[in-house]
mmCIF file of C-alpha atoms in Angstrom:
data_model
loop_
_atom_site.group_PDB
_atom_site.id
_atom_site.type_symbol
_atom_site.label_atom_id
_atom_site.label_comp_id
_atom_site.label_asym_id
_atom_site.label_seq_id
_atom_site.Cartn_x
_atom_site.Cartn_y
_atom_site.Cartn_z
ATOM 1 C CA MET A 1 99.956 82.283 87.930
ATOM 2 C CA SER A 2 97.611 79.360 87.322
ATOM 3 C CA ALA A 3 95.386 79.103 84.271
ATOM 4 C CA SER A 4 92.244 79.349 86.395
ATOM 5 C CA GLU A 5 93.506 82.504 88.047
ATOM 6 C CA THR A 6 94.422 84.078 84.723
ATOM 7 C CA ALA A 7 91.012 83.372 83.292
ATOM 8 C CA THR A 8 89.271 85.311 86.048
ATOM 9 C CA ILE A 9 91.259 88.521 85.512
ATOM 10 C CA LYS A 10 89.566 91.012 83.213
ATOM 11 C CA LYS A 11 91.346 92.659 80.294
ATOM 12 C CA ASN A 12 90.372 96.327 80.660
ATOM 13 C CA TYR A 13 91.012 98.253 83.868
ATOM 14 C CA THR A 14 89.907 101.672 85.061
ATOM 15 C CA LYS A 15 92.388 104.441 85.761
ATOM 16 C CA GLN A 16 91.794 104.118 89.517
ATOM 17 C CA GLU A 17 92.363 100.344 89.470
ATOM 18 C CA ILE A 18 95.605 100.763 87.530
ATOM 19 C CA LYS A 19 96.779 103.501 89.922
ATOM 20 C CA ILE A 20 96.280 101.216 92.923
ATOM 21 C CA LEU A 21 98.159 98.394 91.195
ATOM 22 C CA VAL A 22 101.030 100.731 90.227
ATOM 23 C CA ASP A 23 101.271 102.216 93.751
ATOM 24 C CA ALA A 24 101.387 98.710 95.210
ATOM 25 C CA ASN A 25 104.078 97.556 92.742
ATOM 26 C CA ASP A 26 101.753 94.706 91.788
ATOM 27 C CA PRO A 27 103.499 92.043 89.652
ATOM 28 C CA LEU A 28 100.586 92.174 87.196
ATOM 29 C CA ILE A 29 101.827 95.592 86.040
ATOM 30 C CA THR A 30 104.479 95.800 83.315
ATOM 31 C CA LEU A 31 105.810 98.947 81.658
ATOM 32 C CA SER A 32 107.150 99.160 78.129
ATOM 33 C CA LYS A 33 108.027 101.524 75.311
ATOM 34 C CA PRO A 34 106.308 101.381 71.918
ATOM 35 C CA THR A 35 108.214 99.110 69.559
ATOM 36 C CA LEU A 36 108.257 101.872 66.954
ATOM 37 C CA PHE A 37 108.298 105.491 68.068
ATOM 38 C CA THR A 38 110.007 108.618 66.770
ATOM 39 C CA SER A 39 108.667 111.231 69.190
ATOM 40 C CA SER A 40 111.049 112.346 71.920
ATOM 41 C CA HIS A 41 108.075 112.597 74.293
ATOM 42 C CA TRP A 42 108.118 108.836 74.803
ATOM 43 C CA SER A 43 111.417 109.106 76.679
ATOM 44 C CA ASN A 44 109.455 110.152 79.777
ATOM 45 C CA PHE A 45 106.451 107.855 79.331
ATOM 46 C CA SER A 46 105.756 104.118 79.299
ATOM 47 C CA GLN A 47 102.846 102.036 78.126
ATOM 48 C CA ILE A 48 101.001 100.141 80.866
ATOM 49 C CA SER A 49 100.085 96.466 80.574
ATOM 50 C CA VAL A 50 98.110 94.469 83.141
ATOM 51 C CA ASN A 51 98.619 90.721 83.053
ATOM 52 C CA SER A 52 100.370 91.182 79.674
ATOM 53 C CA VAL A 53 97.331 92.989 78.205
ATOM 54 C CA LEU A 54 98.089 96.513 76.938
ATOM 55 C CA GLN A 55 95.821 99.143 78.525
ATOM 56 C CA ASN A 56 94.634 102.503 77.197
ATOM 57 C CA PHE A 57 96.782 104.336 79.734
ATOM 58 C CA ILE A 58 100.394 105.454 79.976
ATOM 59 C CA LEU A 59 102.608 106.309 82.939
ATOM 60 C CA CYS A 60 104.635 109.496 83.312
ATOM 61 C CA GLU A 61 107.951 108.273 84.706
ATOM 62 C CA LYS A 62 108.726 111.619 86.358
ATOM 63 C CA ASN A 63 105.728 111.995 88.642
ATOM 64 C CA LYS A 64 104.011 108.575 88.264
ATOM 65 C CA CYS A 65 100.916 110.251 86.786
ATOM 66 C CA ILE A 66 98.613 107.992 84.755
ATOM 67 C CA LEU A 67 97.210 109.435 81.515
ATOM 68 C CA LYS A 68 94.568 108.219 79.104
ATOM 69 C CA HIS A 69 96.120 107.177 75.792
ATOM 70 C CA THR A 70 95.053 105.228 72.718
ATOM 71 C CA SER A 71 96.826 104.400 69.487
ATOM 72 C CA SER A 72 94.651 106.935 67.654
ATOM 73 C CA SER A 73 95.478 109.805 70.005
ATOM 74 C CA GLY A 74 99.131 109.822 68.992
ATOM 75 C CA THR A 75 101.370 111.953 71.204
ATOM 76 C CA ASN A 76 98.794 114.635 72.083
ATOM 77 C CA ALA A 77 98.469 113.530 75.705
ATOM 78 C CA LEU A 78 102.246 113.296 76.020
ATOM 79 C CA SER A 79 102.948 116.763 74.635
ATOM 80 C CA LYS A 80 100.195 118.449 76.661
ATOM 81 C CA HIS A 81 101.153 116.862 79.962
ATOM 82 C CA LYS A 82 102.976 119.173 82.360
ATOM 83 C CA CYS A 83 104.812 117.313 85.089
ATOM 84 C CA LYS A 84 104.160 118.500 88.598
ATOM 85 C CA ILE A 85 106.705 116.797 90.784
ATOM 86 C CA GLU A 86 105.822 117.210 94.433
ATOM 87 C CA PRO A 87 108.601 117.114 97.050
ATOM 88 C CA ASN A 88 108.772 113.815 98.895
ATOM 89 C CA SER A 89 106.511 113.857 101.904
ATOM 90 C CA LYS A 90 105.714 111.353 104.618
ATOM 91 C CA SER A 91 102.258 110.839 103.180
ATOM 92 C CA GLN A 92 103.720 109.933 99.758
ATOM 93 C CA GLN A 93 106.399 107.708 101.224
ATOM 94 C CA LEU A 94 103.845 105.827 103.299
ATOM 95 C CA ILE A 95 101.108 105.535 100.672
ATOM 96 C CA THR A 96 101.350 101.754 100.405
ATOM 97 C CA PRO A 97 101.424 101.024 104.169
ATOM 98 C CA HIS A 98 98.595 103.539 104.603
ATOM 99 C CA LEU A 99 96.405 101.763 102.076
ATOM 100 C CA LEU A 100 97.157 98.379 103.570
ATOM 101 C CA SER A 101 96.422 99.425 107.157
ATOM 102 C CA ASP A 102 93.212 101.273 106.355
ATOM 103 C CA LEU A 103 91.566 98.850 103.920
ATOM 104 C CA ASN A 104 88.977 97.932 106.543
ATOM 105 C CA LYS A 105 88.480 101.492 107.802
ATOM 106 C CA SER A 106 87.812 103.523 104.678
ATOM 107 C CA GLN A 107 85.359 102.906 101.859
ATOM 108 C CA LYS A 108 87.597 104.995 99.598
ATOM 109 C CA ASN A 109 90.369 102.399 99.800
ATOM 110 C CA LYS A 110 88.348 99.313 98.871
ATOM 111 C CA VAL A 111 90.294 96.371 97.475
ATOM 112 C CA PRO A 112 90.069 96.475 93.637
ATOM 113 C CA PRO A 113 87.845 93.687 92.245
ATOM 114 C CA ALA A 114 90.732 92.248 90.234
ATOM 115 C CA ILE A 115 92.940 91.840 93.314
ATOM 116 C CA LYS A 116 90.036 90.502 95.382
ATOM 117 C CA GLN A 117 89.334 87.888 92.698
ATOM 118 C CA ARG A 118 92.986 86.822 92.562
ATOM 119 C CA ILE A 119 93.035 86.301 96.336
ATOM 120 C CA THR A 120 89.726 84.417 96.224
ATOM 121 C CA THR A 121 91.010 82.101 93.490
ATOM 122 C CA ALA A 122 94.308 81.502 95.299
ATOM 123 C CA SER A 123 92.459 80.791 98.582
ATOM 124 C CA LEU A 124 90.177 78.286 96.869
ATOM 125 C CA GLU A 125 93.134 76.533 95.230
ATOM 126 C CA TYR A 126 94.893 76.428 98.632
ATOM 127 C CA CYS A 127 91.904 74.684 100.249
ATOM 128 C CA VAL A 128 91.490 72.228 97.365
ATOM 129 C CA LEU A 129 95.156 71.354 96.793
ATOM 130 C CA ASP A 130 95.971 70.987 100.502
ATOM 131 C CA SER A 131 92.596 69.428 101.443
ATOM 132 C CA ARG A 132 91.805 72.195 103.928
ATOM 133 C CA PRO A 133 88.329 73.336 105.045
ATOM 134 C CA PHE A 134 87.131 76.642 103.639
ATOM 135 C CA GLU A 135 86.988 78.038 107.178
ATOM 136 C CA GLN A 136 90.780 77.729 107.276
ATOM 137 C CA VAL A 137 91.262 81.032 105.432
ATOM 138 C CA SER A 138 89.342 82.941 108.123
ATOM 139 C CA GLY A 139 91.172 81.339 111.040
ATOM 140 C CA VAL A 140 93.134 83.543 113.435
ATOM 141 C CA GLY A 141 96.426 81.831 112.635
ATOM 142 C CA PHE A 142 95.984 82.024 108.865
ATOM 143 C CA VAL A 143 94.997 85.712 109.022
ATOM 144 C CA SER A 144 98.063 86.422 111.185
ATOM 145 C CA LEU A 145 100.295 84.668 108.625
ATOM 146 C CA ALA A 146 98.708 86.641 105.763
ATOM 147 C CA LYS A 147 99.269 89.933 107.620
ATOM 148 C CA THR A 148 102.916 89.035 108.229
ATOM 149 C CA LEU A 149 103.450 88.244 104.539
ATOM 150 C CA ILE A 150 101.804 91.527 103.497
ATOM 151 C CA GLN A 151 103.901 93.508 105.981
ATOM 152 C CA THR A 152 107.059 91.766 104.748
ATOM 153 C CA GLY A 153 106.227 92.674 101.157
ATOM 154 C CA THR A 154 105.454 96.263 102.181
ATOM 155 C CA HIS A 155 108.712 96.842 104.047
ATOM 156 C CA HIS A 156 110.836 94.747 101.650
ATOM 157 C CA PRO A 157 109.204 95.194 98.192
ATOM 158 C CA ASN A 158 112.159 93.652 96.342
ATOM 159 C CA ILE A 159 112.419 90.480 98.434
ATOM 160 C CA LEU A 160 110.804 88.217 95.815
ATOM 161 C CA ARG A 161 113.336 89.434 93.271
ATOM 162 C CA ILE A 162 116.159 87.862 95.272
ATOM 163 C CA THR A 163 114.418 84.768 96.601
ATOM 164 C CA SER A 164 111.419 82.541 95.945
ATOM 165 C CA VAL A 165 108.237 82.143 97.962
ATOM 166 C CA GLU A 166 109.254 78.556 98.742
ATOM 167 C CA LYS A 167 112.487 79.788 100.345
ATOM 168 C CA LEU A 168 110.659 82.542 102.198
ATOM 169 C CA LEU A 169 108.307 80.092 103.923
ATOM 170 C CA PRO A 170 109.746 77.859 106.671
ATOM 171 C CA HIS A 171 110.336 74.142 106.196
ATOM 172 C CA PRO A 172 108.138 71.819 108.335
ATOM 173 C CA SER A 173 111.220 70.655 110.233
ATOM 174 C CA THR A 174 111.998 74.292 111.086
ATOM 175 C CA LEU A 175 108.522 74.680 112.564
ATOM 176 C CA SER A 176 109.039 71.522 114.603
ATOM 177 C CA ARG A 177 112.332 72.787 116.031
ATOM 178 C CA ASN A 178 110.790 76.148 116.964
ATOM 179 C CA LEU A 179 107.700 74.695 118.618
ATOM 180 C CA GLU A 180 109.372 73.963 121.955
ATOM 181 C CA GLN A 181 110.962 77.423 122.056
ATOM 182 C CA MET A 182 107.590 79.088 121.410
ATOM 183 C CA TYR A 183 105.989 76.918 124.088
ATOM 184 C CA ASN A 184 108.615 77.879 126.676
ATOM 185 C CA GLU A 185 108.257 81.574 125.848
ATOM 186 C CA GLN A 186 104.461 81.471 126.151
ATOM 187 C CA LYS A 187 104.724 79.440 129.372
ATOM 188 C CA SER A 188 107.123 82.006 130.842
ATOM 189 C CA GLN A 189 104.799 84.867 129.933
ATOM 190 C CA LEU A 190 101.811 83.073 131.459
ATOM 191 C CA ALA A 191 103.780 82.372 134.632
ATOM 192 C CA GLY A 192 104.670 86.058 134.907
ATOM 193 C CA ILE A 193 101.013 87.034 134.572
ATOM 194 C CA CYS A 194 99.927 84.503 137.181
ATOM 195 C CA THR A 195 102.504 85.611 139.758
ATOM 196 C CA SER A 196 101.287 89.195 139.479
ATOM 197 C CA LEU A 197 97.683 88.239 140.275
ATOM 198 C CA GLU A 198 96.502 88.919 143.818
ATOM 199 C CA SER A 199 93.675 86.418 143.558
ATOM 200 C CA TYR A 200 91.975 84.174 141.014
ATOM 201 C CA THR A 201 88.998 81.845 140.712
ATOM 202 C CA ILE A 202 88.878 78.454 139.022
ATOM 203 C CA THR A 203 85.508 77.518 137.511
#
């Protein structure tokens, strides 16, 4: 993460913002145990940090519930919490794809400001570093690429743990080799459409 991107990320997050980041397995989230703890309750809970900044929330590792917690509250929240583990359902299993597909359809699933700011900063750096016009990020091709990357991360959440982004993206020479194949496929599809037409008009 660049210094400019880090500077734009706030330190304190709301419970709802943290929940969305946790559900999405966002790399900003890190979980840890207190360096010094004697209570057995901590075996089922972890402290939550966002961008390496400790938050006033903890995560129940059994049911992924997020609880308010401060250093002064001790283990009260931990001891009072009663885990309610729901059986796996399709709605739970598909929570991340559901949020991603409905971001533009539901006001309830708005993109958190922190994530929106990260994307804005990264988009600006992309345009500046690669000398691209700002309109580039709203182009049909760029949006299609972004959707493909999001879908890849959704269906293969651990892919960046086994490879780098640089290796995930194609080399320019690979694009060059695939251009003719894509052209032939599109040409064949267009030819099939044209042969099925009974009549047409050229203007």
